[in-house]
Amino acid sequence: MARPQTDIEAGRQELLEVVDDLIRKRGAVDISMTDLASAAGMSPSNLYRFFESKDALLEAVAEKFFAVKVRIMEEVTASDLPVREKMYQYFARRFEAMVVQYEAEPDLLKSYMEIGSQHFEVVRGYVDLGDHYLALIVAESMEQGYFGGLSIDQAVSMINQMVQCYTNPEAIIYIGTGKLKVEKLAMIVDAIFIGLGSKASAALAPEPHIKIVS
Amino acid sequence: MARPQTDIEAGRQELLEVVDDLIRKRGAVDISMTDLASAAGMSPSNLYRFFESKDALLEAVAEKFFAVKVRIMEEVTASDLPVREKMYQYFARRFEAMVVQYEAEPDLLKSYMEIGSQHFEVVRGYVDLGDHYLALIVAESMEQGYFGGLSIDQAVSMINQMVQCYTNPEAIIYIGTGKLKVEKLAMIVDAIFIGLGSKASAALAPEPHIKIVS
């Protein structure tokens, strides 16, 4: 008799906790279905009722890892915030979630980063999803006259580069949270809105050429 | 009889080539003075005439690794270029040198990066030197009215974050040179000059409030 779907889902969540524990113990080594079954005290054939393959397991691990970030991206892009505030929240809330994750268990985050780079095909979809949501904010900003002269893809690419330190967990590990502050991120987002786009040629003509008129 | 200083210097350069070869063969493993002496076909006591300690060897390796970047920083900051162009050259020329280095021997660069993170005390001085030269450009820009409302340290920190992808060799390895282009870097530097500073509050007030008057 097949188990009800909710039992399957609850079992999956418990197994993902076992994966966390295995990674805490062993670091970023590859976890086989046999290892996981043994650590969970079940037979391999029983494990396959929850995850039909190693790939399905990896996808579930990634889904759990990115769940908070995906929820933030959905909430922020669906909100009625002004575009500049929307972009700030989009990056700041994900950054803050990452800091919490890092400070709670730095080694676990490092291990997941390493596993992610070993299985980048699974991570790729989430990177693309991030670009998709950012493109929505960029398109909305363009309707309001920002980023003139750039395509959506160009703007997304340059914005990603300019805030890289706040999106790449490697940067938190490398630079440290002492130098990465949401106050700085806010000023970087301001600089992106004021400075990125066709007004760029004005860079060679300093302030005497620009006047605040209201 | 002590060797003339020029012979010592020539010998050091040859030994640094041997270090390159050892790293090519072995990767980022720690190289002892005994290993190096053996690879160079000389006795350890002879090797100590060229490098008085392992630390002296590591410093010479770092000096060679950063030589091109230091020369670029010195040349650019000493030049008469306009400040915006100066900052662009400061980052673009170093980025291009790094791409050449990476494309010639990606594995050698990766190994040196790893050795650098194992001996960060040796690298630290070069990071600080980079900040020092950037601070010179920032100070000159501030005299011309840029980055208003920020301290030199704040501006240096945020600029470093915004161009991180073009200064950190890890980013070249991770992002790839397909997405990192000096044309994009030029627009990011423009955005820094136009957008970073006390005008930031204007970000919430889009273009109707700003008018180009000449």
PDB file of N, CA and C in Angstrom, chain A residues 102-152:
ATOM      1  N   TYR A 102      25.296  31.605   8.066  1.00  0.00           N
ATOM      2  CA  TYR A 102      26.749  31.492   8.218  1.00  0.00           C
ATOM      3  C   TYR A 102      27.141  31.532   9.686  1.00  0.00           C
ATOM      4  N   GLU A 103      26.571  32.475  10.433  1.00  0.00           N
ATOM      5  CA  GLU A 103      26.977  32.629  11.826  1.00  0.00           C
ATOM      6  C   GLU A 103      26.497  31.457  12.697  1.00  0.00           C
ATOM      7  N   ALA A 104      25.379  30.849  12.320  1.00  0.00           N
ATOM      8  CA  ALA A 104      24.882  29.701  13.083  1.00  0.00           C
ATOM      9  C   ALA A 104      25.824  28.501  12.916  1.00  0.00           C
ATOM     10  N   GLU A 105      26.191  28.215  11.673  1.00  0.00           N
ATOM     11  CA  GLU A 105      27.052  27.054  11.412  1.00  0.00           C
ATOM     12  C   GLU A 105      27.945  27.311  10.199  1.00  0.00           C
ATOM     13  N   PRO A 106      29.049  28.068  10.424  1.00  0.00           N
ATOM     14  CA  PRO A 106      29.926  28.419   9.293  1.00  0.00           C
ATOM     15  C   PRO A 106      30.426  27.200   8.519  1.00  0.00           C
ATOM     16  N   ASP A 107      30.792  26.140   9.242  1.00  0.00           N
ATOM     17  CA  ASP A 107      31.345  24.972   8.545  1.00  0.00           C
ATOM     18  C   ASP A 107      30.310  24.266   7.688  1.00  0.00           C
ATOM     19  N   LEU A 108      29.062  24.242   8.182  1.00  0.00           N
ATOM     20  CA  LEU A 108      28.003  23.609   7.397  1.00  0.00           C
ATOM     21  C   LEU A 108      27.769  24.397   6.102  1.00  0.00           C
ATOM     22  N   LEU A 109      27.768  25.745   6.194  1.00  0.00           N
ATOM     23  CA  LEU A 109      27.595  26.546   4.981  1.00  0.00           C
ATOM     24  C   LEU A 109      28.740  26.305   3.999  1.00  0.00           C
ATOM     25  N   LYS A 110      29.974  26.288   4.530  1.00  0.00           N
ATOM     26  CA  LYS A 110      31.139  26.048   3.659  1.00  0.00           C
ATOM     27  C   LYS A 110      31.009  24.693   2.954  1.00  0.00           C
ATOM     28  N   SER A 111      30.577  23.672   3.703  1.00  0.00           N
ATOM     29  CA  SER A 111      30.435  22.341   3.098  1.00  0.00           C
ATOM     30  C   SER A 111      29.362  22.348   2.009  1.00  0.00           C
ATOM     31  N   TYR A 112      28.232  23.024   2.282  1.00  0.00           N
ATOM     32  CA  TYR A 112      27.183  23.090   1.255  1.00  0.00           C
ATOM     33  C   TYR A 112      27.656  23.865   0.020  1.00  0.00           C
ATOM     34  N   MET A 113      28.472  24.919   0.244  1.00  0.00           N
ATOM     35  CA  MET A 113      29.038  25.659  -0.891  1.00  0.00           C
ATOM     36  C   MET A 113      29.865  24.731  -1.771  1.00  0.00           C
ATOM     37  N   GLU A 114      30.660  23.880  -1.091  1.00  0.00           N
ATOM     38  CA  GLU A 114      31.552  22.987  -1.829  1.00  0.00           C
ATOM     39  C   GLU A 114      30.730  21.929  -2.588  1.00  0.00           C
ATOM     40  N   ILE A 115      29.725  21.387  -1.913  1.00  0.00           N
ATOM     41  CA  ILE A 115      28.851  20.416  -2.579  1.00  0.00           C
ATOM     42  C   ILE A 115      28.161  21.081  -3.775  1.00  0.00           C
ATOM     43  N   GLY A 116      27.743  22.329  -3.593  1.00  0.00           N
ATOM     44  CA  GLY A 116      27.100  23.075  -4.677  1.00  0.00           C
ATOM     45  C   GLY A 116      28.019  23.250  -5.871  1.00  0.00           C
ATOM     46  N   SER A 117      29.313  23.486  -5.614  1.00  0.00           N
ATOM     47  CA  SER A 117      30.206  23.677  -6.763  1.00  0.00           C
ATOM     48  C   SER A 117      30.514  22.343  -7.431  1.00  0.00           C
ATOM     49  N   GLN A 118      30.418  21.251  -6.671  1.00  0.00           N
ATOM     50  CA  GLN A 118      30.590  19.913  -7.278  1.00  0.00           C
ATOM     51  C   GLN A 118      29.371  19.515  -8.130  1.00  0.00           C
ATOM     52  N   HIS A 119      28.199  20.054  -7.760  1.00  0.00           N
ATOM     53  CA  HIS A 119      26.961  19.700  -8.494  1.00  0.00           C
ATOM     54  C   HIS A 119      26.310  20.971  -9.016  1.00  0.00           C
ATOM     55  N   PHE A 120      27.074  21.742  -9.802  1.00  0.00           N
ATOM     56  CA  PHE A 120      26.592  23.066 -10.180  1.00  0.00           C
ATOM     57  C   PHE A 120      25.339  23.008 -11.048  1.00  0.00           C
ATOM     58  N   GLU A 121      25.135  21.872 -11.738  1.00  0.00           N
ATOM     59  CA  GLU A 121      23.928  21.732 -12.576  1.00  0.00           C
ATOM     60  C   GLU A 121      22.654  21.881 -11.741  1.00  0.00           C
ATOM     61  N   VAL A 122      22.719  21.520 -10.449  1.00  0.00           N
ATOM     62  CA  VAL A 122      21.548  21.635  -9.572  1.00  0.00           C
ATOM     63  C   VAL A 122      21.380  23.096  -9.098  1.00  0.00           C
ATOM     64  N   VAL A 123      22.510  23.772  -8.893  1.00  0.00           N
ATOM     65  CA  VAL A 123      22.494  25.156  -8.393  1.00  0.00           C
ATOM     66  C   VAL A 123      22.077  26.136  -9.492  1.00  0.00           C
ATOM     67  N   ARG A 124      22.477  25.828 -10.705  1.00  0.00           N
ATOM     68  CA  ARG A 124      22.263  26.687 -11.886  1.00  0.00           C
ATOM     69  C   ARG A 124      20.838  27.243 -11.974  1.00  0.00           C
ATOM     70  N   GLY A 125      19.847  26.391 -11.742  1.00  0.00           N
ATOM     71  CA  GLY A 125      18.447  26.808 -11.830  1.00  0.00           C
ATOM     72  C   GLY A 125      18.122  27.932 -10.846  1.00  0.00           C
ATOM     73  N   TYR A 126      18.733  27.881  -9.675  1.00  0.00           N
ATOM     74  CA  TYR A 126      18.472  28.912  -8.668  1.00  0.00           C
ATOM     75  C   TYR A 126      19.179  30.217  -9.017  1.00  0.00           C
ATOM     76  N   VAL A 127      20.363  30.107  -9.625  1.00  0.00           N
ATOM     77  CA  VAL A 127      21.063  31.309 -10.100  1.00  0.00           C
ATOM     78  C   VAL A 127      20.210  31.988 -11.173  1.00  0.00           C
ATOM     79  N   ASP A 128      19.697  31.179 -12.107  1.00  0.00           N
ATOM     80  CA  ASP A 128      18.844  31.716 -13.177  1.00  0.00           C
ATOM     81  C   ASP A 128      17.563  32.326 -12.610  1.00  0.00           C
ATOM     82  N   LEU A 129      17.010  31.685 -11.566  1.00  0.00           N
ATOM     83  CA  LEU A 129      15.793  32.218 -10.943  1.00  0.00           C
ATOM     84  C   LEU A 129      16.079  33.596 -10.332  1.00  0.00           C
ATOM     85  N   GLY A 130      17.236  33.726  -9.695  1.00  0.00           N
ATOM     86  CA  GLY A 130      17.641  35.020  -9.127  1.00  0.00           C
ATOM     87  C   GLY A 130      17.723  36.089 -10.208  1.00  0.00           C
ATOM     88  N   ASP A 131      18.317  35.719 -11.361  1.00  0.00           N
ATOM     89  CA  ASP A 131      18.414  36.668 -12.479  1.00  0.00           C
ATOM     90  C   ASP A 131      17.025  37.037 -12.999  1.00  0.00           C
ATOM     91  N   HIS A 132      16.138  36.058 -13.034  1.00  0.00           N
ATOM     92  CA  HIS A 132      14.768  36.295 -13.510  1.00  0.00           C
ATOM     93  C   HIS A 132      14.064  37.346 -12.635  1.00  0.00           C
ATOM     94  N   TYR A 133      14.115  37.149 -11.321  1.00  0.00           N
ATOM     95  CA  TYR A 133      13.450  38.097 -10.419  1.00  0.00           C
ATOM     96  C   TYR A 133      14.117  39.471 -10.475  1.00  0.00           C
ATOM     97  N   LEU A 134      15.457  39.489 -10.561  1.00  0.00           N
ATOM     98  CA  LEU A 134      16.145  40.779 -10.664  1.00  0.00           C
ATOM     99  C   LEU A 134      15.732  41.494 -11.953  1.00  0.00           C
ATOM    100  N   ALA A 135      15.579  40.720 -13.032  1.00  0.00           N
ATOM    101  CA  ALA A 135      15.155  41.307 -14.313  1.00  0.00           C
ATOM    102  C   ALA A 135      13.776  41.967 -14.184  1.00  0.00           C
ATOM    103  N   LEU A 136      12.879  41.393 -13.372  1.00  0.00           N
ATOM    104  CA  LEU A 136      11.562  42.010 -13.145  1.00  0.00           C
ATOM    105  C   LEU A 136      11.723  43.390 -12.507  1.00  0.00           C
ATOM    106  N   ILE A 137      12.599  43.478 -11.501  1.00  0.00           N
ATOM    107  CA  ILE A 137      12.822  44.770 -10.825  1.00  0.00           C
ATOM    108  C   ILE A 137      13.476  45.766 -11.791  1.00  0.00           C
ATOM    109  N   VAL A 138      14.430  45.260 -12.590  1.00  0.00           N
ATOM    110  CA  VAL A 138      15.110  46.129 -13.558  1.00  0.00           C
ATOM    111  C   VAL A 138      14.111  46.658 -14.592  1.00  0.00           C
ATOM    112  N   ALA A 139      13.238  45.779 -15.077  1.00  0.00           N
ATOM    113  CA  ALA A 139      12.255  46.193 -16.090  1.00  0.00           C
ATOM    114  C   ALA A 139      11.327  47.267 -15.520  1.00  0.00           C
ATOM    115  N   GLU A 140      10.887  47.071 -14.283  1.00  0.00           N
ATOM    116  CA  GLU A 140      10.020  48.054 -13.625  1.00  0.00           C
ATOM    117  C   GLU A 140      10.763  49.385 -13.451  1.00  0.00           C
ATOM    118  N   SER A 141      12.052  49.299 -13.125  1.00  0.00           N
ATOM    119  CA  SER A 141      12.865  50.516 -12.963  1.00  0.00           C
ATOM    120  C   SER A 141      13.019  51.246 -14.288  1.00  0.00           C
ATOM    121  N   MET A 142      13.195  50.486 -15.349  1.00  0.00           N
ATOM    122  CA  MET A 142      13.364  51.084 -16.679  1.00  0.00           C
ATOM    123  C   MET A 142      12.111  51.853 -17.101  1.00  0.00           C
ATOM    124  N   GLU A 143      10.949  51.293 -16.736  1.00  0.00           N
ATOM    125  CA  GLU A 143       9.696  52.006 -17.047  1.00  0.00           C
ATOM    126  C   GLU A 143       9.660  53.372 -16.376  1.00  0.00           C
ATOM    127  N   GLN A 144      10.428  53.501 -15.295  1.00  0.00           N
ATOM    128  CA  GLN A 144      10.473  54.774 -14.575  1.00  0.00           C
ATOM    129  C   GLN A 144      11.687  55.607 -14.977  1.00  0.00           C
ATOM    130  N   GLY A 145      12.381  55.190 -16.042  1.00  0.00           N
ATOM    131  CA  GLY A 145      13.468  56.008 -16.580  1.00  0.00           C
ATOM    132  C   GLY A 145      14.862  55.665 -16.100  1.00  0.00           C
ATOM    133  N   TYR A 146      14.994  54.624 -15.301  1.00  0.00           N
ATOM    134  CA  TYR A 146      16.331  54.240 -14.834  1.00  0.00           C
ATOM    135  C   TYR A 146      17.044  53.346 -15.854  1.00  0.00           C
ATOM    136  N   PHE A 147      18.380  53.280 -15.738  1.00  0.00           N
ATOM    137  CA  PHE A 147      19.238  52.386 -16.533  1.00  0.00           C
ATOM    138  C   PHE A 147      19.079  52.621 -18.039  1.00  0.00           C
ATOM    139  N   GLY A 148      18.853  53.866 -18.411  1.00  0.00           N
ATOM    140  CA  GLY A 148      18.684  54.209 -19.816  1.00  0.00           C
ATOM    141  C   GLY A 148      19.886  53.796 -20.642  1.00  0.00           C
ATOM    142  N   GLY A 149      19.613  53.305 -21.856  1.00  0.00           N
ATOM    143  CA  GLY A 149      20.699  52.946 -22.765  1.00  0.00           C
ATOM    144  C   GLY A 149      21.208  51.523 -22.558  1.00  0.00           C
ATOM    145  N   LEU A 150      20.724  50.855 -21.515  1.00  0.00           N
ATOM    146  CA  LEU A 150      21.154  49.478 -21.281  1.00  0.00           C
ATOM    147  C   LEU A 150      20.010  48.515 -21.605  1.00  0.00           C
ATOM    148  N   SER A 151      20.367  47.304 -22.033  1.00  0.00           N
ATOM    149  CA  SER A 151      19.349  46.251 -22.144  1.00  0.00           C
ATOM    150  C   SER A 151      19.106  45.687 -20.747  1.00  0.00           C
ATOM    151  N   ILE A 152      17.995  44.975 -20.577  1.00  0.00           N
ATOM    152  CA  ILE A 152      17.725  44.360 -19.271  1.00  0.00           C
ATOM    153  C   ILE A 152      18.869  43.422 -18.888  1.00  0.00           C
TER     154      ILE A 152
END
